[in-house]
């Protein structure tokens, strides 16, 4: 499995700590440094079963600068949202764990991390 993290994020550190405590094998991706491409974001969204606006941190300064709260949230706007996430990775909700079974979870709680571990 792989976990997308921002090391400065307490939820990311907590998720990594739980993975370590459970003896999980995983790869860390510091997504602010190793920025996911639009195609990678699309693939993770597919695995999550979510839309890009579902994993966007709308409280971030970049979101306010872009005016994301006013953007349409429909199929026609999907590519625009994905492009914004790729251009401004800080907008991506974290941590995201991609599980070995092809699914993914936004692992902001211990329960979500355990869910990923059980897959």
mmCIF file of C-alpha atoms in Angstrom:
data_model
loop_
_atom_site.group_PDB
_atom_site.id
_atom_site.type_symbol
_atom_site.label_atom_id
_atom_site.label_comp_id
_atom_site.label_asym_id
_atom_site.label_seq_id
_atom_site.Cartn_x
_atom_site.Cartn_y
_atom_site.Cartn_z
ATOM 1 C CA UNK A 1 0.000 0.000 0.000
ATOM 2 C CA UNK A 2 0.965 3.613 -0.411
ATOM 3 C CA UNK A 3 0.139 6.599 1.798
ATOM 4 C CA UNK A 4 0.123 10.163 0.526
ATOM 5 C CA UNK A 5 1.230 12.446 3.349
ATOM 6 C CA UNK A 6 2.298 15.907 4.327
ATOM 7 C CA UNK A 7 4.770 15.359 7.215
ATOM 8 C CA UNK A 8 3.598 18.604 8.848
ATOM 9 C CA UNK A 9 0.059 17.179 9.188
ATOM 10 C CA UNK A 10 -0.841 15.610 12.536
ATOM 11 C CA UNK A 11 -3.410 13.269 10.938
ATOM 12 C CA UNK A 12 -0.724 12.025 8.529
ATOM 13 C CA UNK A 13 1.726 11.403 11.364
ATOM 14 C CA UNK A 14 -0.989 9.574 13.296
ATOM 15 C CA UNK A 15 -1.840 7.375 10.293
ATOM 16 C CA UNK A 16 1.836 6.490 9.726
ATOM 17 C CA UNK A 17 2.207 5.721 13.433
ATOM 18 C CA UNK A 18 -0.753 3.341 13.304
ATOM 19 C CA UNK A 19 0.564 1.642 10.163
ATOM 20 C CA UNK A 20 3.911 1.189 11.912
ATOM 21 C CA UNK A 21 2.252 -0.124 15.081
ATOM 22 C CA UNK A 22 0.369 -2.692 13.006
ATOM 23 C CA UNK A 23 3.552 -3.753 11.184
ATOM 24 C CA UNK A 24 2.131 -2.779 7.802
ATOM 25 C CA UNK A 25 4.275 -2.672 4.698
ATOM 26 C CA UNK A 26 3.751 0.591 2.870
ATOM 27 C CA UNK A 27 5.403 3.279 0.804
ATOM 28 C CA UNK A 28 5.286 6.937 1.802
ATOM 29 C CA UNK A 29 4.625 9.534 -0.856
ATOM 30 C CA UNK A 30 5.227 13.112 0.217
ATOM 31 C CA UNK A 31 2.750 14.450 -2.283
ATOM 32 C CA UNK A 32 3.765 18.096 -1.870
ATOM 33 C CA UNK A 33 7.244 17.164 -3.139
ATOM 34 C CA UNK A 34 6.294 14.256 -5.429
ATOM 35 C CA UNK A 35 3.212 15.912 -6.888
ATOM 36 C CA UNK A 36 0.645 13.543 -8.400
ATOM 37 C CA UNK A 37 -0.215 14.062 -12.045
ATOM 38 C CA UNK A 38 -3.759 14.657 -13.214
ATOM 39 C CA UNK A 39 -3.927 11.006 -14.308
ATOM 40 C CA UNK A 40 -2.755 9.825 -10.878
ATOM 41 C CA UNK A 41 -5.387 11.987 -9.207
ATOM 42 C CA UNK A 42 -8.058 10.539 -11.516
ATOM 43 C CA UNK A 43 -6.904 7.009 -10.634
ATOM 44 C CA UNK A 44 -7.021 7.723 -6.888
ATOM 45 C CA UNK A 45 -10.473 9.294 -7.219
ATOM 46 C CA UNK A 46 -11.654 6.157 -9.019
ATOM 47 C CA UNK A 47 -10.232 4.004 -6.221
ATOM 48 C CA UNK A 48 -11.843 6.245 -3.597
ATOM 49 C CA UNK A 49 -15.175 6.360 -5.408
ATOM 50 C CA UNK A 50 -15.165 10.146 -4.920
ATOM 51 C CA UNK A 51 -15.158 13.320 -6.986
ATOM 52 C CA UNK A 52 -12.311 15.857 -6.899
ATOM 53 C CA UNK A 53 -14.325 18.364 -4.860
ATOM 54 C CA UNK A 54 -14.808 15.641 -2.234
ATOM 55 C CA UNK A 55 -11.053 15.565 -1.526
ATOM 56 C CA UNK A 56 -10.358 19.296 -1.874
ATOM 57 C CA UNK A 57 -9.301 21.326 1.130
ATOM 58 C CA UNK A 58 -11.428 24.398 0.418
ATOM 59 C CA UNK A 59 -10.139 26.288 3.455
ATOM 60 C CA UNK A 60 -6.613 26.597 2.056
ATOM 61 C CA UNK A 61 -5.377 29.978 0.807
ATOM 62 C CA UNK A 62 -4.979 28.631 -2.739
ATOM 63 C CA UNK A 63 -8.629 27.514 -2.730
ATOM 64 C CA UNK A 64 -9.714 31.005 -1.774
ATOM 65 C CA UNK A 65 -7.457 32.577 -4.424
ATOM 66 C CA UNK A 66 -8.943 30.273 -7.071
ATOM 67 C CA UNK A 67 -12.482 30.894 -5.850
ATOM 68 C CA UNK A 68 -13.154 27.138 -5.548
ATOM 69 C CA UNK A 69 -16.272 27.612 -3.459
ATOM 70 C CA UNK A 70 -17.969 29.116 -6.509
ATOM 71 C CA UNK A 71 -16.915 26.386 -8.962
ATOM 72 C CA UNK A 72 -19.541 24.042 -10.349
ATOM 73 C CA UNK A 73 -19.526 20.535 -8.909
ATOM 74 C CA UNK A 74 -20.592 18.447 -11.865
ATOM 75 C CA UNK A 75 -19.145 16.239 -14.594
ATOM 76 C CA UNK A 76 -18.395 19.242 -16.787
ATOM 77 C CA UNK A 77 -16.222 20.836 -14.094
ATOM 78 C CA UNK A 78 -14.427 17.647 -13.049
ATOM 79 C CA UNK A 79 -11.301 18.217 -15.181
ATOM 80 C CA UNK A 80 -10.985 21.785 -13.925
ATOM 81 C CA UNK A 81 -10.987 20.552 -10.313
ATOM 82 C CA UNK A 82 -8.441 17.819 -11.087
ATOM 83 C CA UNK A 83 -6.159 20.349 -12.810
ATOM 84 C CA UNK A 84 -6.371 22.592 -9.728
ATOM 85 C CA UNK A 85 -5.416 19.696 -7.432
ATOM 86 C CA UNK A 86 -2.423 18.826 -9.624
ATOM 87 C CA UNK A 87 -1.314 22.468 -9.822
ATOM 88 C CA UNK A 88 -1.873 23.084 -6.093
ATOM 89 C CA UNK A 89 -1.261 19.758 -4.283
ATOM 90 C CA UNK A 90 -1.747 21.398 -0.887
ATOM 91 C CA UNK A 91 -5.454 21.359 -1.780
ATOM 92 C CA UNK A 92 -5.531 17.531 -1.699
ATOM 93 C CA UNK A 93 -7.103 16.079 1.443
ATOM 94 C CA UNK A 94 -4.692 13.952 3.424
ATOM 95 C CA UNK A 95 -3.642 11.328 4.201
ATOM 96 C CA UNK A 96 -4.791 9.062 1.397
ATOM 97 C CA UNK A 97 -3.999 5.351 1.567
ATOM 98 C CA UNK A 98 -4.175 3.220 -1.556
ATOM 99 C CA UNK A 99 -4.840 -0.342 -0.434
ATOM 100 C CA UNK A 100 -3.487 -3.512 -1.962
ATOM 101 C CA UNK A 101 -6.947 -4.550 -3.189
ATOM 102 C CA UNK A 102 -7.165 -1.580 -5.568
ATOM 103 C CA UNK A 103 -9.285 0.616 -3.318
ATOM 104 C CA UNK A 104 -8.297 3.733 -1.382
ATOM 105 C CA UNK A 105 -9.384 5.637 1.717
ATOM 106 C CA UNK A 106 -8.979 9.147 3.030
ATOM 107 C CA UNK A 107 -7.356 8.059 6.285
ATOM 108 C CA UNK A 108 -8.141 10.937 8.631
ATOM 109 C CA UNK A 109 -9.266 8.615 11.438
ATOM 110 C CA UNK A 110 -7.832 5.492 13.055
ATOM 111 C CA UNK A 111 -10.915 3.614 11.811
ATOM 112 C CA UNK A 112 -10.161 4.583 8.201
ATOM 113 C CA UNK A 113 -6.535 3.448 8.566
ATOM 114 C CA UNK A 114 -7.692 0.118 10.031
ATOM 115 C CA UNK A 115 -10.159 -0.212 7.157
ATOM 116 C CA UNK A 116 -7.290 0.153 4.673
ATOM 117 C CA UNK A 117 -5.261 -2.419 6.627
ATOM 118 C CA UNK A 118 -8.088 -4.933 6.440
ATOM 119 C CA UNK A 119 -8.283 -4.847 2.641
#
